Amino acid sequence: MERPLTKNINQAQPLNLKEYEAVGGYAAVRKVIQGMTPQEVQKVVQDSTLKGRGGAGFNTGMKWSFVPMGPDARHPKYLIANADEMEPGTFKDRLLLEGNPHQLIEGMILSAYAIQADISYIFLRWAYRKAAQLLRKCFAEAYEAGYLGKNILGSGWSLEMYLHTGVGRYICGEETALLNALEGKRATPRAKPPFPQVSGLFGKPTIVNNVETFCCIPHILNNGVEWFKGLSKSEDGGTKIYGVSGKVKRPGAWELPMGVTMRELLEEHAGGMLDGYQFRGALPGGASTDFLTADHLDVKMDFKSVAAAGSRLGTGTMVVLDDATCPVGFVHNLQHFFAQESCGWCTPCREGLPWVEKILLRMEQGRGKTGDIELLEMHSKMLGPGNTFCALAPGAVEPLQSALKYFREDFERHIIEGKCPYHSATEAPKRFSKSMVV
Amino acid sequence: MLSETEIHAIDHEVSLVPYKKAAVIEALKIVQQERGWVSDESVEAIADYLEISAAEVDSVATFYNLIFRRPVGRHVILLCDSISCYVMGYQTLYEALQQQLNVKFGETTADKNFTLLPNACLGCCDHAPALMIGEDLYRDVKVEELEGILKKYV
Ligand SMILES: Cc1cc2nc3c(=O)[nH]c(=O)nc-3n(C[C@H](O)[C@H](O)[C@H](O)COP(=O)(O)O)c2cc1C
Ligand code: SF4
């Protein structure tokens, strides 16, 4: 099995420029800049069926094709790597950032060439200190070698690359909010249209892609469309970095063919559940995806199959719910996160999520009321797609609505028994005071 | 008043963006790096320097979790309270931290050495529970290890 993205990963000591070149690194940059037009690069990436790895799963080459090209296009154009990775349960980009930063830089140079960008940013969350250090070092090496900067490899095309470290807010990962953050504003999402491809950072054409998406690009351009498609067990080309966390024997992240089943992931790679615990369900792709249950273990983890099963592939990093963890407490934890991270721009999300959090907390504390389940269902609809300004609130609703479907009895027991059946009243989570914000 | 070091660093950030105002987050980070937190006076100084209103600077400063608008201890402890750490029992760590440091989330120890804050997913869910102290990351943290970890910062 080929593992192009992780084969050269070394967590202890990532490859420096020389070592990276020795395993074929930056060969794609030479090949592409000296022998392909930007449009040709876009076409190859589009044909490869690479879908964005940031969660939404849009065809990457297609996304690029909306960027105005040619002499009339406005410059500077921007290219941004979304390395905000704050979706709870997600830790795949960290692996790529810390394990092989040159691969990301190479992928970004190639992608920037494809849209003829002039300036590129890596938007990195603050907590990834090690990645920040490594990236700065790799930038310097890449500039020194002439892969970045003015007149790259004598092509006449120039590209600057900067690192922006965030100051913490989940919403910064939403691509238009990210643009506002980079412009020094509050990170509230923007209305679309205009789409960033036409009017993005500082009003200029901009592409935002996920770290893992960019890391696929050098391999596609080196090995071709058919090879990339052949890596996959599904109609979405390539491999995918999957992850599993929770009470399993070997939590971790692995690069596998796109479309392995949940069962393979859970049993073969994560080693099954820890002794004494049973599998009850999982969020297949991070906090904002619908639960799947034991009935879905044979579902293939590709965009279409997971959607057909009623959830989303999301980031492909699965969070497991075991039989000793209270599903209501689990969902309360998620809604606490979403309520806290709501940017506050639109009313349903700003007001609705704290309400949902409050209902779940009172259930956990044994103060749930008849009608609370229906109230939660109502909120699930009101916060669903189409009612809010961005996808944060609809994402928040996914684990809630599916928990109400699959673990309804647990919700009912909280109300009927007047306590959380999983822990004693004193152990129930306390509401954190507002003073936690400094 | 901004120090010379701060002004120098802010000038560099301003040179990278199309207009001054776009450097406000960088300016806040620079001031916090120097002073540990961002006071009202610093907000005004940044506003003056970037030629925008103090209210605008503050609206940005208060939006982001890691810009501190109140004094913090010498070391900020960020305890991950997101889902994988919840499943793996961050609550036990929180209780132990409360006992050992005598502070709750949002508070600073009497000796001003530590500020304890909850933090959204630190992105090491396969090594939960996790926490950061300053820039150092600790993973798979066990309650018994906490005392030893905290000692390093005394
Ligand atoms: C609330 C919210 C948070 C997001 N966070 C991230 C993130 O941390 N990283 C990421 O790559 N995409 C994130 N996204 C998705 C981005 O908006 C965007 O779709 C993605 O970066 C595009 O890259 P891709 O096409 O390569 O997937 C988030 C979306 C939403 C609504
Ligand atoms: S849905 Fe929530 S996060 Fe998105 S714009 Fe509205 S308030 Fe902000």
XYZ file of C-alpha atoms and ligand atoms in Angstrom:
631
model
C 0.000 0.000 0.000
C 1.388 3.384 -0.978
C 1.473 6.187 1.548
C 2.754 9.212 -0.397
C 1.834 11.848 2.201
C 3.318 10.140 5.229
C 6.078 7.969 3.799
C 8.708 10.613 4.500
C 7.278 11.792 7.748
C 9.676 11.912 10.597
C 8.261 13.301 13.793
C 11.534 13.308 15.684
C 13.502 15.123 12.993
C 11.657 16.155 9.830
C 13.599 16.202 6.589
C 15.597 19.325 5.896
C 15.682 20.712 2.365
C 18.593 18.547 1.175
C 17.077 15.377 2.597
C 13.684 16.276 1.183
C 15.206 16.835 -2.272
C 17.008 13.506 -1.973
C 13.666 11.680 -1.751
C 12.289 13.544 -4.763
C 11.177 16.725 -3.026
C 10.740 19.880 -5.132
C 11.103 17.797 -8.316
C 7.473 18.645 -9.064
C 8.220 22.354 -8.738
C 11.017 22.090 -11.306
C 8.913 19.993 -13.652
C 5.841 22.176 -13.432
C 7.421 25.603 -13.535
C 9.629 24.673 -16.438
C 7.163 22.606 -18.420
C 3.495 23.235 -17.645
C 1.137 26.159 -17.942
C -0.927 27.149 -14.894
C -4.075 25.996 -16.697
C -2.524 22.595 -17.328
C -1.779 22.231 -13.618
C -5.359 23.158 -12.751
C -6.651 20.601 -15.218
C -4.504 17.769 -13.831
C -5.605 18.523 -10.283
C -9.227 18.715 -11.336
C -9.009 15.403 -13.225
C -7.328 13.732 -10.273
C -10.667 14.052 -8.414
C -8.846 15.419 -5.365
C -11.479 16.736 -2.993
C -10.662 19.293 -0.300
C -9.609 17.702 2.976
C -10.807 20.568 5.189
C -14.273 19.123 5.601
C -16.517 20.255 2.779
C -15.026 17.986 0.119
C -15.143 20.260 -2.932
C -13.097 19.338 -6.017
C -9.857 21.276 -5.584
C -9.015 21.882 -9.236
C -12.547 23.073 -9.862
C -12.270 25.494 -6.949
C -9.103 26.941 -8.470
C -10.727 27.302 -11.890
C -12.865 30.200 -10.612
C -9.801 32.366 -10.035
C -9.535 35.037 -12.746
C -6.489 34.349 -14.908
C -4.666 36.190 -17.649
C -3.393 39.741 -18.052
C -6.592 41.393 -16.827
C -6.696 39.524 -13.506
C -6.198 41.666 -10.446
C -3.008 41.213 -8.424
C -1.680 40.435 -5.911
C -3.490 37.113 -5.830
C -3.285 35.172 -2.613
C -2.996 31.526 -1.697
C -3.626 30.432 1.895
C -3.086 27.155 3.711
C -5.719 26.637 6.347
C -3.767 25.190 9.278
C -6.181 26.349 11.947
C -7.195 22.768 12.827
C -9.448 23.445 15.793
C -12.256 21.028 15.001
C -12.436 18.933 18.175
C -11.222 15.407 17.553
C -9.028 16.464 14.629
C -5.265 16.078 14.668
C -4.286 15.122 11.135
C -2.827 18.410 9.910
C -0.569 18.503 12.966
C 0.982 15.258 11.733
C 1.720 16.727 8.297
C 2.920 20.071 9.649
C 5.278 18.603 12.208
C 6.283 15.555 10.202
C 7.179 17.008 6.800
C 6.770 20.785 6.484
C 8.591 20.953 3.137
C 5.868 18.803 1.577
C 3.269 21.429 2.483
C 5.459 24.251 1.212
C 6.044 22.433 -2.067
C 2.316 21.769 -2.451
C 1.599 25.427 -1.842
C 4.190 26.623 -4.374
C 2.678 24.361 -7.028
C -0.856 25.462 -6.202
C 0.176 29.101 -6.153
C 1.702 28.623 -9.597
C -1.561 27.124 -10.829
C -3.487 30.269 -9.949
C -0.509 32.589 -10.481
C -0.597 33.813 -6.898
C 1.928 36.368 -5.694
C 1.623 36.032 -1.923
C 0.919 33.019 0.229
C 0.182 32.529 3.894
C 0.064 29.604 6.245
C -2.631 30.382 8.791
C -1.461 28.314 11.755
C -3.227 27.986 15.073
C -1.252 29.304 18.018
C -1.034 26.000 19.843
C 1.110 24.393 17.123
C 4.379 25.844 18.430
C 6.599 23.119 17.061
C 5.084 23.455 13.606
C 5.652 27.222 13.699
C 9.322 26.737 14.476
C 9.809 24.136 11.786
C 7.964 26.130 9.139
C 10.098 29.214 9.753
C 13.217 27.139 9.273
C 11.863 25.503 6.117
C 10.772 28.862 4.650
C 14.338 30.079 5.032
C 15.702 26.995 3.287
C 13.190 27.255 0.452
C 13.979 30.946 -0.098
C 17.688 30.189 -0.028
C 17.265 27.468 -2.663
C 15.240 29.740 -4.909
C 11.930 27.871 -4.624
C 10.414 30.951 -3.019
C 11.018 34.620 -3.633
C 11.648 36.519 -6.830
C 11.868 34.882 -10.235
C 11.531 31.298 -9.068
C 13.859 28.978 -11.011
C 14.252 31.678 -13.640
C 10.585 31.480 -14.636
C 9.819 35.152 -14.074
C 7.161 34.162 -11.575
C 7.576 35.248 -7.940
C 6.004 34.077 -4.726
C 6.341 35.268 -1.132
C 5.332 33.018 1.737
C 4.460 34.123 5.280
C 3.447 32.435 8.480
C 0.506 33.864 10.426
C -0.075 32.362 13.841
C -3.639 32.785 15.059
C -4.777 33.901 18.464
C -7.397 31.279 18.974
C -10.990 31.024 17.770
C -12.471 27.988 16.034
C -14.301 30.234 13.589
C -10.946 31.365 12.137
C -10.951 28.036 10.299
C -14.014 29.058 8.267
C -12.376 30.346 5.136
C -13.957 33.792 4.914
C -13.589 34.367 8.667
C -9.959 33.410 8.205
C -9.619 36.181 5.627
C -11.011 38.695 8.101
C -8.586 37.454 10.751
C -5.697 37.915 8.324
C -6.909 41.446 7.643
C -6.686 42.168 11.368
C -10.430 42.096 11.993
C -12.773 40.099 14.174
C -13.066 36.705 12.553
C -16.689 36.817 11.482
C -17.536 35.041 8.233
C -18.282 37.017 5.078
C -21.285 36.807 2.799
C -20.807 34.747 -0.357
C -20.877 35.793 -3.154
C -18.489 37.329 -3.844
C -16.478 34.152 -3.469
C -12.894 34.433 -2.258
C -11.632 33.218 -5.620
C -12.806 36.537 -7.039
C -12.681 38.837 -4.021
C -10.866 37.403 -1.039
C -8.002 38.708 1.065
C -7.850 42.513 0.816
C -10.440 42.220 -1.938
C -8.106 40.282 -4.221
C -8.523 36.808 -5.786
C -7.753 34.231 -3.102
C -7.667 30.482 -2.662
C -7.898 28.809 0.736
C -7.186 25.105 1.004
C -6.581 22.705 3.819
C -3.051 21.541 4.708
C -3.728 17.943 3.696
C -5.171 19.085 0.356
C -1.946 20.946 -0.483
C 0.174 17.981 0.603
C -1.465 15.843 -2.113
C -0.490 18.225 -4.921
C 3.214 17.372 -5.399
C 2.364 13.673 -5.614
C -0.404 14.206 -8.164
C 1.906 16.246 -10.371
C 4.778 13.779 -10.033
C 2.803 10.613 -10.631
C -0.246 11.598 -12.629
C -3.982 11.405 -12.482
C -4.416 7.656 -12.941
C -1.921 6.836 -10.225
C -3.679 9.177 -7.790
C -7.092 7.737 -8.544
C -5.654 4.248 -8.156
C -4.628 4.969 -4.574
C -8.269 5.116 -3.592
C -10.915 2.503 -2.954
C -13.634 4.960 -3.907
C -14.505 7.525 -6.535
C -12.633 10.249 -4.606
C -8.989 10.016 -5.590
C -6.037 9.598 -3.285
C -5.259 8.502 0.208
C -6.684 10.077 3.333
C -5.216 10.699 6.750
C -7.708 9.035 9.038
C -7.621 9.252 12.799
C -9.277 7.610 15.768
C -9.466 8.933 19.316
C -11.383 7.886 22.412
C -11.247 4.666 24.397
C -9.548 2.482 21.805
C -6.380 0.442 22.222
C -4.193 2.417 19.818
C -5.500 5.907 19.162
C -3.672 7.491 16.247
C -3.668 8.725 12.669
C -2.878 6.689 9.565
C -2.688 7.377 5.862
C -4.918 4.841 4.106
C -6.676 4.478 0.770
C -9.680 6.797 0.595
C -12.669 4.588 1.304
C -11.490 2.110 3.945
C -14.371 1.041 6.164
C -15.013 2.311 9.660
C -14.494 -1.235 10.885
C -11.010 -1.492 9.372
C -10.078 1.792 10.960
C -11.437 0.932 14.331
C -10.430 -2.692 14.561
C -7.262 -3.030 12.505
C -5.644 0.321 12.928
C -6.932 1.521 16.273
C -6.765 -2.002 17.692
C -10.400 -2.156 18.787
C -11.928 -0.867 22.005
C -9.976 -0.805 25.258
C -10.714 -3.880 27.365
C -13.924 -3.480 29.284
C -15.466 -0.932 26.931
C -17.995 -1.393 24.161
C -18.382 0.690 21.019
C -21.605 2.707 20.976
C -21.009 5.103 18.141
C -18.598 7.570 16.601
C -18.424 10.964 15.013
C -16.724 9.931 11.771
C -15.085 13.226 10.900
C -14.715 15.526 13.881
C -17.096 17.278 16.240
C -19.445 18.657 13.609
C -20.469 15.380 11.979
C -23.485 13.160 12.711
C -22.996 10.044 14.837
C -22.738 6.703 13.144
C -23.303 3.512 15.129
C -22.314 -0.167 15.169
C -24.795 -0.688 12.309
C -22.606 1.507 10.130
C -19.246 -0.142 10.719
C -19.076 -1.381 7.147
C -19.613 2.072 5.691
C -16.712 3.208 3.526
C -15.050 6.354 4.736
C -15.316 8.408 1.551
C -17.383 11.534 0.992
C -20.285 9.870 -0.794
C -20.589 6.722 1.318
C -20.512 8.544 4.651
C -23.092 11.005 3.334
C -25.313 8.131 2.233
C -25.135 6.759 5.766
C -26.437 10.087 7.077
C -23.255 11.777 8.182
C -20.213 13.502 6.687
C -16.627 12.442 6.155
C -15.637 15.852 7.527
C -11.985 15.764 8.506
C -11.859 11.946 8.575
C -10.774 11.887 12.186
C -13.182 9.809 14.208
C -14.141 10.327 17.844
C -15.426 7.172 19.522
C -18.244 7.073 22.061
C -17.946 4.114 24.427
C -20.584 2.532 26.656
C -19.228 4.055 29.873
C -19.440 7.616 28.570
C -22.770 9.392 28.817
C -24.035 10.394 25.361
C -25.799 13.418 26.868
C -22.581 14.506 28.579
C -20.692 13.873 25.345
C -23.057 16.070 23.359
C -23.095 18.677 26.121
C -19.326 18.915 25.860
C -19.629 19.488 22.097
C -22.352 22.106 22.443
C -20.360 23.910 25.120
C -17.555 24.165 22.582
C -19.800 25.376 19.761
C -21.628 27.890 21.956
C -18.323 29.284 23.163
C -16.832 29.447 19.684
C -19.862 30.991 17.947
C -18.646 34.263 16.519
C -21.900 35.939 17.575
C -22.669 37.444 14.192
C -26.090 35.911 13.572
C -28.874 35.500 16.100
C -29.890 31.826 15.797
C -26.356 30.645 16.473
C -25.437 33.270 19.081
C -28.623 32.733 21.093
C -29.553 29.179 20.143
C -26.332 27.342 20.955
C -26.068 28.602 24.561
C -29.720 27.617 24.995
C -28.999 24.114 23.718
C -25.998 23.913 26.021
C -28.139 24.953 28.971
C -30.796 22.325 28.288
C -28.192 19.589 28.010
C -26.502 20.728 31.202
C -29.721 20.638 33.156
C -30.393 17.147 31.868
C -26.937 16.071 32.979
C -27.516 17.606 36.384
C -30.830 15.806 36.846
C -32.991 18.857 36.266
C -34.236 17.900 32.823
C -37.904 18.606 32.106
C -40.562 16.894 30.056
C -40.424 18.573 26.675
C -36.665 19.143 26.734
C -36.065 16.523 24.067
C -38.623 18.182 21.802
C -37.011 21.530 22.540
C -33.646 20.152 21.464
C -35.227 18.811 18.301
C -36.705 22.195 17.559
C -33.300 23.835 17.977
C -31.761 21.223 15.693
C -34.078 22.424 12.948
C -33.778 26.137 13.689
C -29.989 25.982 13.673
C -29.840 23.739 10.624
C -28.617 24.563 7.116
C -30.011 27.744 5.618
C -30.885 29.482 8.871
C -27.492 30.811 9.846
C -24.787 32.888 8.235
C -22.143 30.163 8.175
C -21.762 26.415 8.630
C -20.766 26.499 12.312
C -24.266 26.166 13.698
C -25.458 23.533 11.202
C -22.279 21.611 12.056
C -23.024 21.904 15.759
C -26.457 20.439 15.199
C -25.188 17.303 13.452
C -23.988 15.404 16.542
C -27.008 16.654 18.493
C -29.710 15.571 16.059
C -28.099 12.184 15.508
C -27.604 11.605 19.239
C -31.306 12.296 19.725
C -31.995 9.683 17.087
C -29.588 6.934 18.138
C -29.330 7.467 21.895
C -32.835 8.730 22.599
C -33.328 6.345 25.503
C -30.366 7.879 27.275
C -31.885 11.336 26.934
C -35.225 10.037 28.199
C -33.648 8.295 31.176
C -31.995 11.527 32.283
C -35.403 13.161 32.491
C -37.374 10.249 33.925
C -34.789 9.248 36.524
C -33.943 12.833 37.372
C -30.213 12.149 37.164
C -27.451 11.144 34.813
C -27.439 7.347 34.818
C -23.697 7.368 34.067
C -22.413 9.359 37.006
C -23.550 10.590 40.373
C -25.004 14.083 40.651
C -21.855 15.505 42.224
C -19.766 14.386 39.282
C -21.971 16.029 36.678
C -20.162 18.729 34.736
C -20.339 22.136 36.287
C -21.121 25.095 34.167
C -17.944 27.045 33.764
C -18.274 30.585 34.908
C -17.878 33.355 32.386
C -14.772 34.439 34.241
C -12.825 31.796 32.367
C -12.434 34.367 29.622
C -9.500 36.565 30.459
C 3.469 54.021 25.494
C 4.875 51.410 23.168
C 8.496 50.467 23.702
C 11.063 50.785 20.966
C 11.215 47.020 20.556
C 7.450 46.916 20.166
C 7.399 49.750 17.647
C 10.148 48.123 15.648
C 8.282 44.807 15.537
C 4.967 46.481 14.685
C 6.603 48.490 11.886
C 7.832 45.260 10.357
C 4.310 43.774 10.418
C 2.845 46.964 8.953
C 5.318 46.731 6.069
C 3.833 43.366 5.065
C 0.211 44.470 4.699
C -1.552 46.949 2.418
C -2.629 49.300 5.232
C -1.664 49.860 8.868
C -4.890 48.715 10.441
C -4.420 45.199 9.089
C -1.521 44.712 11.500
C -3.624 45.132 14.629
C -3.662 41.461 15.632
C 0.089 41.269 15.164
C 0.468 44.428 17.250
C -1.611 42.916 20.046
C 0.507 39.767 19.945
C 3.705 41.792 20.059
C 2.570 43.808 23.076
C 1.378 40.703 24.871
C 4.666 38.959 24.185
C 6.497 41.875 25.830
C 4.140 42.539 28.733
C 2.271 39.309 29.334
C -1.132 40.898 28.721
C -2.818 43.844 27.010
C -3.855 46.689 29.302
C -6.260 49.545 28.506
C -3.217 51.762 28.081
C -1.721 49.346 25.574
C -4.992 49.228 23.638
C -4.888 53.015 23.368
C -1.235 53.052 22.434
C -1.810 50.534 19.657
C -4.856 52.489 18.462
C -2.825 55.693 18.309
C 0.013 54.039 16.517
C -2.177 52.348 13.888
C -4.453 55.378 13.594
C -7.695 53.632 14.454
C -10.037 53.974 17.420
C -9.334 52.272 20.737
C -12.789 50.710 20.532
C -11.840 49.026 17.294
C -8.620 47.651 18.762
C -10.530 46.423 21.800
C -13.236 44.770 19.704
C -10.502 42.734 18.050
C -8.590 42.106 21.285
C -11.641 40.770 23.081
C -12.699 38.561 20.179
C -9.712 36.255 20.338
C -9.220 33.741 23.136
C -5.482 34.105 23.473
C -5.224 37.866 23.760
C -5.374 38.521 27.478
C -7.107 41.705 28.537
C -6.391 41.019 32.191
C -3.073 40.283 33.863
C -2.136 36.620 33.831
C 0.389 34.617 35.826
C 3.929 33.972 34.657
C 2.777 30.691 33.148
C -0.577 30.140 31.473
C -1.915 26.605 31.720
C -4.245 25.691 28.843
C -6.164 22.560 29.733
C -7.937 20.994 26.771
C -11.629 20.539 27.596
C -12.796 19.315 24.182
C -14.383 16.030 23.280
C -11.525 13.511 23.133
C -10.055 14.873 26.355
C -13.539 14.766 27.876
C -13.872 11.082 26.975
C -10.386 10.409 28.357
C -11.114 12.275 31.580
C -9.706 15.823 31.544
C -12.151 16.485 34.414
C -9.903 14.526 36.782
C -6.965 16.680 35.766
C -9.035 19.801 36.307
C -9.955 18.692 39.802
C -6.353 17.922 40.655
C -5.205 21.277 39.278
C -7.853 23.064 41.309
C -6.589 21.332 44.446
C -2.907 21.774 43.820
C -3.088 25.382 42.681
C -6.190 26.498 44.507
C -7.624 28.176 41.400
C -10.528 27.556 39.071
C -10.672 28.197 35.329
C -10.034 31.864 34.695
C -8.103 32.447 37.903
C -4.489 33.173 38.751
C -2.638 31.652 41.697
C -1.946 33.848 44.718
C 1.769 33.890 43.916
C 0.941 34.956 40.333
C 2.813 31.998 38.960
C 0.000 30.245 37.083
C -3.214 31.204 35.307
C -5.490 28.265 34.569
C -7.630 28.384 31.419
C -9.725 25.878 29.507
C -8.737 25.549 25.866
C -10.503 24.150 22.835
C -9.062 20.989 21.297
C -5.269 21.123 21.238
C -5.089 18.769 18.266
C -3.497 15.791 19.971
C -6.643 13.765 20.505
C -4.738 10.494 20.105
C -2.769 11.468 23.208
C -5.601 12.778 25.354
C -5.805 14.261 27.890
C -3.506 17.098 26.935
C -2.489 20.469 28.291
C -0.044 23.234 27.515
C 1.977 25.287 29.953
C 3.347 28.330 28.204
C 4.637 26.914 24.940
C 5.194 23.383 26.245
C 2.786 20.623 25.317
C 2.044 17.701 27.626
C 0.172 14.673 26.294
C -1.323 11.526 27.823
C -1.177 13.359 31.137
C -1.855 11.299 34.234
C -3.006 12.850 37.480
C 0.038 11.478 39.315
C 2.323 13.337 36.917
C 0.800 16.763 37.463
C 2.768 17.684 40.543
C 6.061 16.891 38.837
C 5.057 18.864 35.745
C 4.022 21.921 37.740
C 7.291 21.829 39.744
C 9.227 22.632 36.589
C 7.618 26.051 36.518
C 8.162 27.107 40.112
C -16.621 26.711 11.660
C -15.705 26.183 10.608
C -14.396 25.851 10.937
C -13.519 25.361 9.969
N -12.247 25.043 10.330
C -11.385 24.578 9.387
C -10.034 24.278 9.726
O -9.600 24.429 10.868
N -9.212 23.828 8.747
C -9.645 23.661 7.458
O -8.867 23.281 6.603
N -10.916 23.950 7.117
C -11.793 24.405 8.042
N -13.075 24.718 7.670
C -13.444 24.586 6.242
C -13.025 25.843 5.483
O -14.061 26.804 5.538
C -12.742 25.567 4.031
O -13.822 24.901 3.488
C -11.502 24.749 3.788
O -10.380 25.303 4.400
C -11.261 24.648 2.327
O -10.184 23.805 2.070
P -10.345 22.487 1.201
O -11.144 22.833 -0.016
O -8.944 22.121 0.902
O -11.036 21.484 2.068
C -13.970 25.193 8.637
C -15.289 25.512 8.316
C -16.152 25.985 9.288
C -17.551 26.321 8.904
S -23.492 30.624 12.353
Fe -22.489 31.198 14.281
S -20.332 31.250 13.791
Fe -21.448 31.343 11.838
S -21.735 33.530 11.393
Fe -23.526 32.887 12.554
S -22.954 33.379 14.692
Fe -21.071 33.340 13.529
